[in-house]
Coordinates of C-alpha atoms and ligand atoms in Angstrom, one line a residue:
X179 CA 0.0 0.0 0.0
X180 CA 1.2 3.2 -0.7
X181 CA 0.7 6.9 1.2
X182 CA 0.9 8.6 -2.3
X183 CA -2.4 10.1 -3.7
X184 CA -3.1 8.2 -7.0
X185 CA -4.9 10.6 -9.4
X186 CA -7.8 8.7 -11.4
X187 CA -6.1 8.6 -14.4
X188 CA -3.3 7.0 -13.1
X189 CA -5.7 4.1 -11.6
X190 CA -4.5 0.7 -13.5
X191 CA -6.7 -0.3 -15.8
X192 CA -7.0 -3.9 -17.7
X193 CA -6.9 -3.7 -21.6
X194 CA -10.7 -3.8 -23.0
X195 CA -12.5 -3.0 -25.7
X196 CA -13.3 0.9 -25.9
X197 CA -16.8 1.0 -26.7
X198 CA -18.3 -2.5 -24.8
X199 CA -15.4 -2.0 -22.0
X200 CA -15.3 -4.7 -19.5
X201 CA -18.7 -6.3 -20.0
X202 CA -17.9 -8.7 -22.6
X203 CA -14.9 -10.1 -20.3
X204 CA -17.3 -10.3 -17.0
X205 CA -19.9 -11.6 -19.0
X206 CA -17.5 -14.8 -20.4
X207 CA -15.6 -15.7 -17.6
X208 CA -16.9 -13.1 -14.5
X209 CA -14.7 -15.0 -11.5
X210 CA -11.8 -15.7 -13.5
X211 CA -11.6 -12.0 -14.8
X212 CA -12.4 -10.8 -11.5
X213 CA -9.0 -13.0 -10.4
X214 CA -6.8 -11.7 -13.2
X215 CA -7.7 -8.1 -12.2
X216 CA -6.2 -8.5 -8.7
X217 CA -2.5 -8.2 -10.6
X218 CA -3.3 -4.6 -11.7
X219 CA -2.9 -3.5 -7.9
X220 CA -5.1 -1.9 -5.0
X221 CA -7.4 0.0 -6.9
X222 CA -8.2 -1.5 -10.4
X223 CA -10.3 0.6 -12.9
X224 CA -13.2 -1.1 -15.1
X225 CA -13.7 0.7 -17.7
X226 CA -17.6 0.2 -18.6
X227 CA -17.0 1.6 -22.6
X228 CA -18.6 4.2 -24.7
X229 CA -21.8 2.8 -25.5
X230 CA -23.3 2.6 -21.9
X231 CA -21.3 5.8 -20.5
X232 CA -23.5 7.5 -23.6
X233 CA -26.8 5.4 -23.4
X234 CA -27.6 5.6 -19.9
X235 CA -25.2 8.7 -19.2
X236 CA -23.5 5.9 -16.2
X237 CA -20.1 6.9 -14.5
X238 CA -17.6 5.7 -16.9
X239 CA -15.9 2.9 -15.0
X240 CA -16.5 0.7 -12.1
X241 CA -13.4 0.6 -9.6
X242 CA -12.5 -2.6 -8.6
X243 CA -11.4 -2.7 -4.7
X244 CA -8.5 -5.8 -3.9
X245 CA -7.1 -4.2 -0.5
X246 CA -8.8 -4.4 2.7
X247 CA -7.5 -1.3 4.2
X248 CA -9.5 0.4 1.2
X249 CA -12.3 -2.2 1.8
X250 CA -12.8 -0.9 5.6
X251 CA -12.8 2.9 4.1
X252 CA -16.0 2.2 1.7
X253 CA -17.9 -0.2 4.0
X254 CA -17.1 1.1 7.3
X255 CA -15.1 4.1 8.3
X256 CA -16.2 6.4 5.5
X257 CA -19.8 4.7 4.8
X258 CA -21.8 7.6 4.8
X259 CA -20.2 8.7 1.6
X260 CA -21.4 5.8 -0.3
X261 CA -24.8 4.7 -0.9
X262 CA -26.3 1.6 -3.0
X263 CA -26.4 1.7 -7.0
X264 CA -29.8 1.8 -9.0
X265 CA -31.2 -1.6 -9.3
X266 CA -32.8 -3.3 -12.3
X267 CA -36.2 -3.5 -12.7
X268 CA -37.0 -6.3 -11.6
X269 CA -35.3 -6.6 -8.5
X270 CA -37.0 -3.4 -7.0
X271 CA -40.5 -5.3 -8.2
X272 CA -39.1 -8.1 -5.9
X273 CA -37.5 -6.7 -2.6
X274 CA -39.9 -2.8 -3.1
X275 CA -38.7 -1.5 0.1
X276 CA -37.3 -4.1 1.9
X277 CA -34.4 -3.2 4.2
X278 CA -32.0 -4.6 1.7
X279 CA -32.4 -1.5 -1.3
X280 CA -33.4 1.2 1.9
X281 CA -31.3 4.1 2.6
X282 CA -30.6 7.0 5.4
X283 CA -33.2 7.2 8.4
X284 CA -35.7 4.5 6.6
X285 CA -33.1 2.1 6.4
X286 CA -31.7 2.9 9.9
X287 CA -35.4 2.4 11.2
X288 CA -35.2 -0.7 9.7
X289 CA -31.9 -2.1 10.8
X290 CA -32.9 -1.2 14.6
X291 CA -36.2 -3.5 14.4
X292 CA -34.8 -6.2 13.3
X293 CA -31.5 -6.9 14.9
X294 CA -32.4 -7.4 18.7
X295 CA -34.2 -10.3 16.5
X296 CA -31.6 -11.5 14.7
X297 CA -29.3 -11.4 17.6
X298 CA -26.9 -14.1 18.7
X299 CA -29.0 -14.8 22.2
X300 CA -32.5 -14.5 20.2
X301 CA -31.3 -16.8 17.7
X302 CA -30.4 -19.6 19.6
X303 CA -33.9 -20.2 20.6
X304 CA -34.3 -21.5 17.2
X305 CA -31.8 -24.6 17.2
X306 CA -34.1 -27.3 18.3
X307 CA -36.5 -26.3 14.7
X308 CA -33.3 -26.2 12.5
X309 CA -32.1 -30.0 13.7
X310 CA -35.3 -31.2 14.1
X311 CA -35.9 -29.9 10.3
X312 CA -32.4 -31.2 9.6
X313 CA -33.3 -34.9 11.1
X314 CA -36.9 -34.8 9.2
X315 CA -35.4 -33.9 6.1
X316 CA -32.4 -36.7 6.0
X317 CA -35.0 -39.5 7.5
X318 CA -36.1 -39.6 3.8
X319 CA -32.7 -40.3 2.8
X320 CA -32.0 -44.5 2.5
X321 CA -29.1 -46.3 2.5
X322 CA -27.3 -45.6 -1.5
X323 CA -29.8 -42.8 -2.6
X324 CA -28.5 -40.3 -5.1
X325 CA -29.4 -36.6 -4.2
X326 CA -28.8 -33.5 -5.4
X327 CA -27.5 -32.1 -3.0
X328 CA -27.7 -28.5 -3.8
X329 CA -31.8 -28.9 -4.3
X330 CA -31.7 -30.9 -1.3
X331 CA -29.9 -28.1 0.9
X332 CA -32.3 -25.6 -1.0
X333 CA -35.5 -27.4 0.2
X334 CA -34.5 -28.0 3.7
X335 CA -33.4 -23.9 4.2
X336 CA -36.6 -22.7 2.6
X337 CA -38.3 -25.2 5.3
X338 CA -36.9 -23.4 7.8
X339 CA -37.1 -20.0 6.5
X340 CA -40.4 -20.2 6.1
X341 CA -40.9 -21.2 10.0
X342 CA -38.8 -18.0 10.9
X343 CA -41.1 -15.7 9.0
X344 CA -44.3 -17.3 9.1
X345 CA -44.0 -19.3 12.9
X346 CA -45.9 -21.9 10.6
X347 CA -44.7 -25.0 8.3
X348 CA -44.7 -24.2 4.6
X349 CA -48.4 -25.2 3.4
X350 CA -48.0 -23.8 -0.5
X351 CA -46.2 -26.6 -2.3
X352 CA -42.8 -26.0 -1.7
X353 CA -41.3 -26.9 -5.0
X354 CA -43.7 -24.0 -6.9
X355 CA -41.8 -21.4 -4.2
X356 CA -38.6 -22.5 -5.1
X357 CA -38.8 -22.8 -8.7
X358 CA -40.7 -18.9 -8.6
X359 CA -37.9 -17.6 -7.2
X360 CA -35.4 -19.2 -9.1
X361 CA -37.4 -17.9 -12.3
X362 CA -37.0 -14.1 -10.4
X363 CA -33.2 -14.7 -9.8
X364 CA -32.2 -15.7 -13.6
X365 CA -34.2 -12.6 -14.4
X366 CA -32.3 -10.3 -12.1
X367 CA -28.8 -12.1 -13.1
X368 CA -30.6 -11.5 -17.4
X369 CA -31.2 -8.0 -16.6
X370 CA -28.0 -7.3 -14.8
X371 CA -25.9 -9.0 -17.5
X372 CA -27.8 -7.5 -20.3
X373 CA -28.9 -3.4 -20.6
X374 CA -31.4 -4.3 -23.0
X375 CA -33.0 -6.8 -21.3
X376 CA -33.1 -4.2 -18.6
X377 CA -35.2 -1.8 -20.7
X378 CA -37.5 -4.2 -21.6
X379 CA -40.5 -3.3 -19.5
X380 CA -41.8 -6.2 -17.4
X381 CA -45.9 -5.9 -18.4
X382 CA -44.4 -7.2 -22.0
X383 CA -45.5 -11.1 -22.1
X384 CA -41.9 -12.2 -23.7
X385 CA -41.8 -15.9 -22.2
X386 CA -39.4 -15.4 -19.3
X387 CA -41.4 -12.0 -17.9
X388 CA -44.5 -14.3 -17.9
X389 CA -42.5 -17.3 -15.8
X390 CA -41.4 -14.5 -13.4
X391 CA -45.0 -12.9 -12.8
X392 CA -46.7 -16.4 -12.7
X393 CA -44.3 -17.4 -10.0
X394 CA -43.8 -14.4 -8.6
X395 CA -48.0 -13.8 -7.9
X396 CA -48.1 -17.4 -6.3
X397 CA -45.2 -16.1 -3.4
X398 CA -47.2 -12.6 -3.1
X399 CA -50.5 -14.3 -2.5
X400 CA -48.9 -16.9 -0.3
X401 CA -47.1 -13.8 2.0
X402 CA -50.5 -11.7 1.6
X403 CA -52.4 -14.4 2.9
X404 CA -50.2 -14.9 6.1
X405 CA -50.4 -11.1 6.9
X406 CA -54.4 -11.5 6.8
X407 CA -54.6 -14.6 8.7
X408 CA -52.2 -13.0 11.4
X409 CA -53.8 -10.1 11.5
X410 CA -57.3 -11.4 12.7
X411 CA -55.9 -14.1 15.0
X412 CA -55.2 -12.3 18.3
X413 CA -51.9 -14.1 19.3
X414 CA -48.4 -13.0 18.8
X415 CA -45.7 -15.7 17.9
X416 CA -42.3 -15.6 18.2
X417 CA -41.7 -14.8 14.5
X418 CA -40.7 -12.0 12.2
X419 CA -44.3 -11.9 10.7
X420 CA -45.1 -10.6 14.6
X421 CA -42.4 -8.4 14.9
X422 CA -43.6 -6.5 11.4
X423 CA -47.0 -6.6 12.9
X424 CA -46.2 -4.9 16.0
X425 CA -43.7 -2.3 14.8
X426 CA -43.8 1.2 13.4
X427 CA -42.0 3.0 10.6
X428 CA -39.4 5.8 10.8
X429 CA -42.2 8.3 11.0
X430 CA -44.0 6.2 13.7
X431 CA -46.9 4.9 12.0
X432 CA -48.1 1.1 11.9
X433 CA -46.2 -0.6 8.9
X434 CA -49.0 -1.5 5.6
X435 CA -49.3 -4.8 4.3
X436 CA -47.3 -3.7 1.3
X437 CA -44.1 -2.5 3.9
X438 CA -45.0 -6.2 5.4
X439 CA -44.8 -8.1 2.1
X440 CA -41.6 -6.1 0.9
X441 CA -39.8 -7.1 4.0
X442 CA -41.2 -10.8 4.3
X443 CA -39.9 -11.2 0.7
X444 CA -36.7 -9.6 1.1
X445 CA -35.7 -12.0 4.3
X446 CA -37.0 -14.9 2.3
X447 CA -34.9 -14.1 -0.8
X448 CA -31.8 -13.3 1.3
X449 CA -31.7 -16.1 3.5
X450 CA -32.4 -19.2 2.1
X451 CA -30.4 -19.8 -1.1
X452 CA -27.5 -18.2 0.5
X453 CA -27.4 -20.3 3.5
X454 CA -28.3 -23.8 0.8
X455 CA -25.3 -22.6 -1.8
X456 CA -23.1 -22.5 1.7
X457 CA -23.6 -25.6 2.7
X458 CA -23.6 -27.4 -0.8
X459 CA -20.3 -26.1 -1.0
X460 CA -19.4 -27.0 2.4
X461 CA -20.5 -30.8 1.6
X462 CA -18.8 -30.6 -1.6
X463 CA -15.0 -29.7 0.1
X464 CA -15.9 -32.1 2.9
X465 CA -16.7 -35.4 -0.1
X466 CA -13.4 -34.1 -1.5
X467 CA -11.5 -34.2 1.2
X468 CA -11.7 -37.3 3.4
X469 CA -9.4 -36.2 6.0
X470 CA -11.1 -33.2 7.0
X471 CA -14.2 -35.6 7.0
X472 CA -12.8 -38.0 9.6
X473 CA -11.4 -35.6 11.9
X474 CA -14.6 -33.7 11.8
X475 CA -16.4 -37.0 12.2
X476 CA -14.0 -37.5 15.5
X477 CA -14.8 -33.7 16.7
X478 CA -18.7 -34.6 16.3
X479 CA -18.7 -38.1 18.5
X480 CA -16.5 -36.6 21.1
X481 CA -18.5 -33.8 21.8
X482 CA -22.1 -34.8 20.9
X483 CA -22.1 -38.7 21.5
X484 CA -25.2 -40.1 20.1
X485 CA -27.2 -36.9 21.4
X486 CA -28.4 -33.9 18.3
X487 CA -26.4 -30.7 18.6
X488 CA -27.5 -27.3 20.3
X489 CA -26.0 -24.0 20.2
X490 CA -24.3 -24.9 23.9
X491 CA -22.6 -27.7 22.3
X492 CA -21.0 -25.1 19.0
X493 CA -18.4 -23.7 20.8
X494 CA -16.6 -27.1 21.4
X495 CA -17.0 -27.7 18.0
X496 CA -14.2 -25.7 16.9
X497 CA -12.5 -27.6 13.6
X498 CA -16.7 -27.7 12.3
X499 CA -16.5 -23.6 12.3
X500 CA -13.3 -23.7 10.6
X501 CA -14.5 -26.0 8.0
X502 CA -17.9 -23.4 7.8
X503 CA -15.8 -20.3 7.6
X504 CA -13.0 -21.8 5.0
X505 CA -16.1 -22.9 2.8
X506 CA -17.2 -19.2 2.9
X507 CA -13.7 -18.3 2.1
X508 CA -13.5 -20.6 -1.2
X509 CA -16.9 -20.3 -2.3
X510 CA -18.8 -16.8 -0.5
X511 CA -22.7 -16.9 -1.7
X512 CA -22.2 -13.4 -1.8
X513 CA -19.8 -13.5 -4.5
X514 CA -20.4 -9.6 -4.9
X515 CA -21.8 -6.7 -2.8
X516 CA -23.9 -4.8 -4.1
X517 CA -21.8 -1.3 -5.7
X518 CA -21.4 1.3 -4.3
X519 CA -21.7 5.1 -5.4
X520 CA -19.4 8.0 -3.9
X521 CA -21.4 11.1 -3.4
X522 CA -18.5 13.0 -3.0
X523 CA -14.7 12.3 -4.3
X524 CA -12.9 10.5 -1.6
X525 CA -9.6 9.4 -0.9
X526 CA -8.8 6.1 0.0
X527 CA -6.1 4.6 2.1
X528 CA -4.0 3.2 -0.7
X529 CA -4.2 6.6 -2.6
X530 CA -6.8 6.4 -5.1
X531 CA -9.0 9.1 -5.4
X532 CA -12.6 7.8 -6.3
X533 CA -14.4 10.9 -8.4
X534 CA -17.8 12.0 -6.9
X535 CA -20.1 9.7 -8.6
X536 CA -17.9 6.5 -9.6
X537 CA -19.1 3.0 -8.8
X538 CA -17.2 1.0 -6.2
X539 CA -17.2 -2.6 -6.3
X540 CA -16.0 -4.9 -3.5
X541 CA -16.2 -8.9 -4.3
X542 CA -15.4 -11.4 -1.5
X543 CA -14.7 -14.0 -4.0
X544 CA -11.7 -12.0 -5.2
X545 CA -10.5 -10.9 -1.8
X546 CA -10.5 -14.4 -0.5
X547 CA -8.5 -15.6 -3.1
X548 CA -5.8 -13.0 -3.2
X549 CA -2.7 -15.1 -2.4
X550 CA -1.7 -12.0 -0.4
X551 CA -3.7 -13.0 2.5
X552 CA -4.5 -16.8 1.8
X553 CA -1.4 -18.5 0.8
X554 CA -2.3 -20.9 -2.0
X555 CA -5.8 -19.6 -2.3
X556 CA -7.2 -22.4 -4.4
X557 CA -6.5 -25.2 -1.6
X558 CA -9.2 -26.3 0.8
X559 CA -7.7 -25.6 4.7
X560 CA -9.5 -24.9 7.3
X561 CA -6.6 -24.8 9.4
X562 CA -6.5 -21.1 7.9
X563 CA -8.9 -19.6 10.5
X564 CA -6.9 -21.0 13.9
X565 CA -7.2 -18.3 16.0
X566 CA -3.3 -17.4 15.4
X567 CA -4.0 -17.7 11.5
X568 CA -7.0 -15.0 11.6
X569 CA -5.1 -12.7 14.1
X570 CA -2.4 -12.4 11.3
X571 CA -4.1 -10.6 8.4
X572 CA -6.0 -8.0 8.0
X573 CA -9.8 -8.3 8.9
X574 CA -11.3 -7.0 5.8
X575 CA -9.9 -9.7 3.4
X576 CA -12.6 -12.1 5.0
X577 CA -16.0 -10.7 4.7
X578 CA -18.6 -13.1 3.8
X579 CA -21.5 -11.2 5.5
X580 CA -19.9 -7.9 4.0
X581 CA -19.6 -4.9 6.7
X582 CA -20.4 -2.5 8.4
X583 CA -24.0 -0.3 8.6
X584 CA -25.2 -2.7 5.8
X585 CA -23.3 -6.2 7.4
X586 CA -25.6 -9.1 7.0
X587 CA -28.8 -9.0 9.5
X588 CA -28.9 -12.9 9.2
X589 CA -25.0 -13.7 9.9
X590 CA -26.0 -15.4 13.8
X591 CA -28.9 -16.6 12.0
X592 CA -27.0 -18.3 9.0
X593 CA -24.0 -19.6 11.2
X594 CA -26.3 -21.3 13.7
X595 CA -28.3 -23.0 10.9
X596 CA -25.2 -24.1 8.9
X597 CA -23.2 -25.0 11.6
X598 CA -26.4 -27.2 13.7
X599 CA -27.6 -28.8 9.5
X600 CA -23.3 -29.6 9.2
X601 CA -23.1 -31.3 12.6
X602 CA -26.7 -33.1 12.7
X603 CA -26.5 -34.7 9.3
X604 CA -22.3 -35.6 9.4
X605 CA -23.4 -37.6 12.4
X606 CA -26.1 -39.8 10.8
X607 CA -24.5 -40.2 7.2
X608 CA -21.1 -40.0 4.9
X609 CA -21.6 -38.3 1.6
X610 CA -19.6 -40.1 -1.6
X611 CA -19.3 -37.5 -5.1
X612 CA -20.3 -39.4 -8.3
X613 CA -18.4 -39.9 -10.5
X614 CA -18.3 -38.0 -14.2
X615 CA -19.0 -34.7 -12.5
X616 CA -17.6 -31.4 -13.8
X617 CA -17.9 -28.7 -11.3
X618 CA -17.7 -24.7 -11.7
X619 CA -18.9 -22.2 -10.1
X620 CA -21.7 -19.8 -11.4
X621 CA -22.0 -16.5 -10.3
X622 CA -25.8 -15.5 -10.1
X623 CA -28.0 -13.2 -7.4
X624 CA -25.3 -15.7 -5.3
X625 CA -22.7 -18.4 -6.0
X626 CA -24.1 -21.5 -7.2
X627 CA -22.8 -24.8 -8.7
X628 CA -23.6 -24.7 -12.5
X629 CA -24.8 -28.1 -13.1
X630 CA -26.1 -29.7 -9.7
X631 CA -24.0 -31.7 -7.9
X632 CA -24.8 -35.6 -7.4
X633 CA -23.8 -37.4 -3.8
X634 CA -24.8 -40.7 -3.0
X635 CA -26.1 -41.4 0.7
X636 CA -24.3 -43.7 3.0
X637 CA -26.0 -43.7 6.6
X638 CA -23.6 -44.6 9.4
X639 CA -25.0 -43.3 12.8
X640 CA -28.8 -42.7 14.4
X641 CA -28.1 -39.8 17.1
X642 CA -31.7 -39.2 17.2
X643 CA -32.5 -37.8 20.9
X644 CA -32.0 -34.1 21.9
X645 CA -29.7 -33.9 24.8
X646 CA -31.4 -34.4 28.6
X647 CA -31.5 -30.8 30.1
X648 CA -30.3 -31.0 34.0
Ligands
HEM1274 C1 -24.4 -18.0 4.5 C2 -25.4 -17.3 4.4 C3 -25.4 -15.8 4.1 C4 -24.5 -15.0 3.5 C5 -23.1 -15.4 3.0 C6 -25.0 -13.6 3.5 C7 -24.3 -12.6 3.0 C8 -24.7 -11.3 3.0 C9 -24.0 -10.1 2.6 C10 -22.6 -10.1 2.1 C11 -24.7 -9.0 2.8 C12 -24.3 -7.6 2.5 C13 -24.5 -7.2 1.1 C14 -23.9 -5.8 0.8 O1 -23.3 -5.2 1.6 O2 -24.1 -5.4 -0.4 C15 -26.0 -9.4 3.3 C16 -27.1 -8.6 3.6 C17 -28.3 -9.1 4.2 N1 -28.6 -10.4 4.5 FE1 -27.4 -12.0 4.4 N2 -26.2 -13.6 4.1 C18 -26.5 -14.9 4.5 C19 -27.7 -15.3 5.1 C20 -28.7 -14.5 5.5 C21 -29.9 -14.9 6.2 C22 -30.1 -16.3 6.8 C23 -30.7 -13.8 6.3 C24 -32.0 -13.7 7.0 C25 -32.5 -14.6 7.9 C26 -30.0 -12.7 5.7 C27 -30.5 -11.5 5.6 C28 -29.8 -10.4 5.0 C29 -30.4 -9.0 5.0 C30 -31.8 -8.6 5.4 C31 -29.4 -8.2 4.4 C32 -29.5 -6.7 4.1 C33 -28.9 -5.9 5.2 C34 -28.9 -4.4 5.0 O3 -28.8 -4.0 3.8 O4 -29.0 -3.6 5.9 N3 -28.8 -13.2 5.2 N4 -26.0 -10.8 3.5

């Protein structure tokens, strides 16, 4: 890092075409450019090209953030000069106001609901549901099954989800909901890849705007109903559909079904194909690597015996967490944050100057894989986050739940669930890869698996009982 101001112009830039800029190079190969970028230097310009500067009179280049000293200055220390970047279409139709595309005192309003909810101490309450889900969901696995294990880990987080929103098991056939929002994702990840499909206005019936309204009324009437049920029954639960209920807005009035649905949809977007592409990946290192599967299977039977996990029992479950947070470090489902726009130029530890107006972009897949801070980035070690490894580089290279005023509400939330779904179902069965497989990465709304990934079942233990409470 240096202390010297670097001018704009003088920002390192990649060579691309003039007129398309970067977009034909993120749209072929979007984590392997995002990699090669990281040899430019701190700051690394992406030029966006002539014909979109012009069209839709956008800043002229992205700037591509690899160092976490600058990282900490956009997310955190200076975060009130940045706010989120202009969405397409159709992801405002989906999240409206949700806290996730809020800014200023709204979104502040917002943040303060929900977190006491979302806190570590509140969220524990909810471990029994998450391994009793976990247990339900693998009984219907037998002995040599084949599974998909990325739809498998889909279904059983929407499961749960759905009982953290709602306080009530998923009645609307849960393969319509997930299939409905995966039509809304590829639509986002269309209209963020493509400017004219951006433009296209949704009310036109081309086929994929009708798959996305089709699903997409099925989930609204499925929320809308909740809020109207909930509404007449007199009794609060211990849900976030009760907590919207009961709250007011930044101006203090009662929140409308429409501020209801928008946040509903929001949580139920965010957290449950980010938490299923976590641990798909997780199970996908773990088949690979069957040393870090027996000495996790050693951790599990020392400390849990033939008893289910709880939150009491995670802190002894140290090597698990490392596996969990070296998954996230290989394969974040937040490959990207969302960009960021200066209001006002700003200076940034390693010397760039970011013009008033330019687009920031911060990616934890390219931070986590800058051999800088994670030696041989590629390899699969969760010995990398011992407590002596983490205290050894700088905080910001690792930020899977992002940072600062916008830092994931769900992070307790997600941790618990992975961790408790990890432990419960390494207990009961072993996991083999079929063979033939070709796996890559593909970034969408989050990281997926391109192709799904087939595992066969092999069941080797039955800790079924929750542990006796003294
Ligand atoms: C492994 C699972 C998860 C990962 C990796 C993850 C990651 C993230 C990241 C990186 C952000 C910040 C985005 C940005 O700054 O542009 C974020 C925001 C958010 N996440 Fe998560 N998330 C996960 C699970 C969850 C869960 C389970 C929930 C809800 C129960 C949730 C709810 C949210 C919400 C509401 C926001 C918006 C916060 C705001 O803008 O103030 N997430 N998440």
């Amino acid at each position: 890092m240096t202390d010297q101001q670097t001018p704009t112009s003088a920002i390192p830039e990649p060579p691309v075409s003039r007129w398309w800029g970067c977009a034909p190079e993120l749209r072929r190969d979007t984590l392997g450019f995002l990699l090669r970028c990281q040899s430019y230097g701190d700051v690394v310009k992406l030029p966006m090209g002539r014909v979109l500067e012009l069209l839709l009179r956008q800043p002229d280049a992205f700037y591509l953030l690899n160092h976490p000293a600058d990282v900490k200055h956009v997310l955190v220390t200076n975060q009130d000069n940045y706010q989120k970047a202009p969405v397409p279409p159709v992801e405002s139709r989906i999240f409206g106001q949700g806290v996730l595309h809020t800014e200023g005192d709204r979104h502040h309003c917002q943040r303060r609901l929900f977190l006491p909810f979302f806190h570590g101490n509140h969220v524990t309450a909810y471990s029994s549901l998450i391994t009793d889900s976990a247990q339900a969901h693998m009984a219907r696995w037998h002995d040599g099954m084949t599974i998909d294990i990325g739809q498998e880990m889909a279904h059983l987080t929407l499961s749960i989800i759905w009982r953290l929103l709602f306080g009530q098991e998923l009645r609307a056939d849960a393969g319509l909901i997930r299939e409905s929002i995966s039509a809304g994702q590829r639509l986002i990840k269309i209209q963020y890849d493509s400017l004219l499909a951006s433009l296209i206005p949704l009310w036109i019936p081309i086929p994929r705007h009708r798959r996305f309204t089709r699903g997409f009324q099925i989930i609204e009437d499925t929320i809308l109903r909740c809020i109207t049920e909930r509404r007449r029954s007199s009794e609060p639960q211990d849900d976030v559909l009760s907590l919207l209920l009961t709250a007011t807005d930044h101006q203090g009035h009662p929140l409308s079904d429409r501020e209801i649905r928008d946040e509903l949809m929001t949580f139920l977007l965010a957290g449950h194909e980010t938490t299923a592409n976590a641990l798909t990946w997780t199970w996908l290192l773990l088949v690979q690597d069957q040393s870090v599967w027996e000495r996790l299977s050693s951790e599990l039977k020392e400390v849990l015996g033939d008893h289910l996990p709880t939150a009491v029992d995670l802190p002894r479950l140290r090597y698990l967490k490392m596996i969990w947070d070296e998954s996230l470090r290989l394969y974040p489902p937040a490959w990207s944050l969302h960009t960021r726009v200066a209001r006002v130029e700003d200076r940034l530890p390693s010397g760039a100057i970011l013009p008033s107006g330019s687009w920031a972009f911060v990616s934890p897949w390219n931070l986590h894989r800058n051999p800088r801070w994670f030696p041989n980035p590629e390899r699969f070690d969760p010995m990398r986050f011992s407590d002596e490894a983490v205290r050894a580089r700088p905080v910001y290279a690792y930020i899977p739940f992002g940072a600062g005023g916008r830092r994931c509400l769900g992070e307790s939330f997600a941790e618990l669930e992975g961790l408790l779904i990890l432990a419960t179902i390494a207990s009961n069965v072993r996991l083999r890869l079929d063979d033939g497989q070709t796996i890559h990465p593909e970034p969408g709304m989050t990281l997926h698996p391109k192709a799904p990934i087939q595992m066969t079942v092999q069941r080797v233990g039955f800790p079924t009982t929750h542990p006796v409470v003294a």
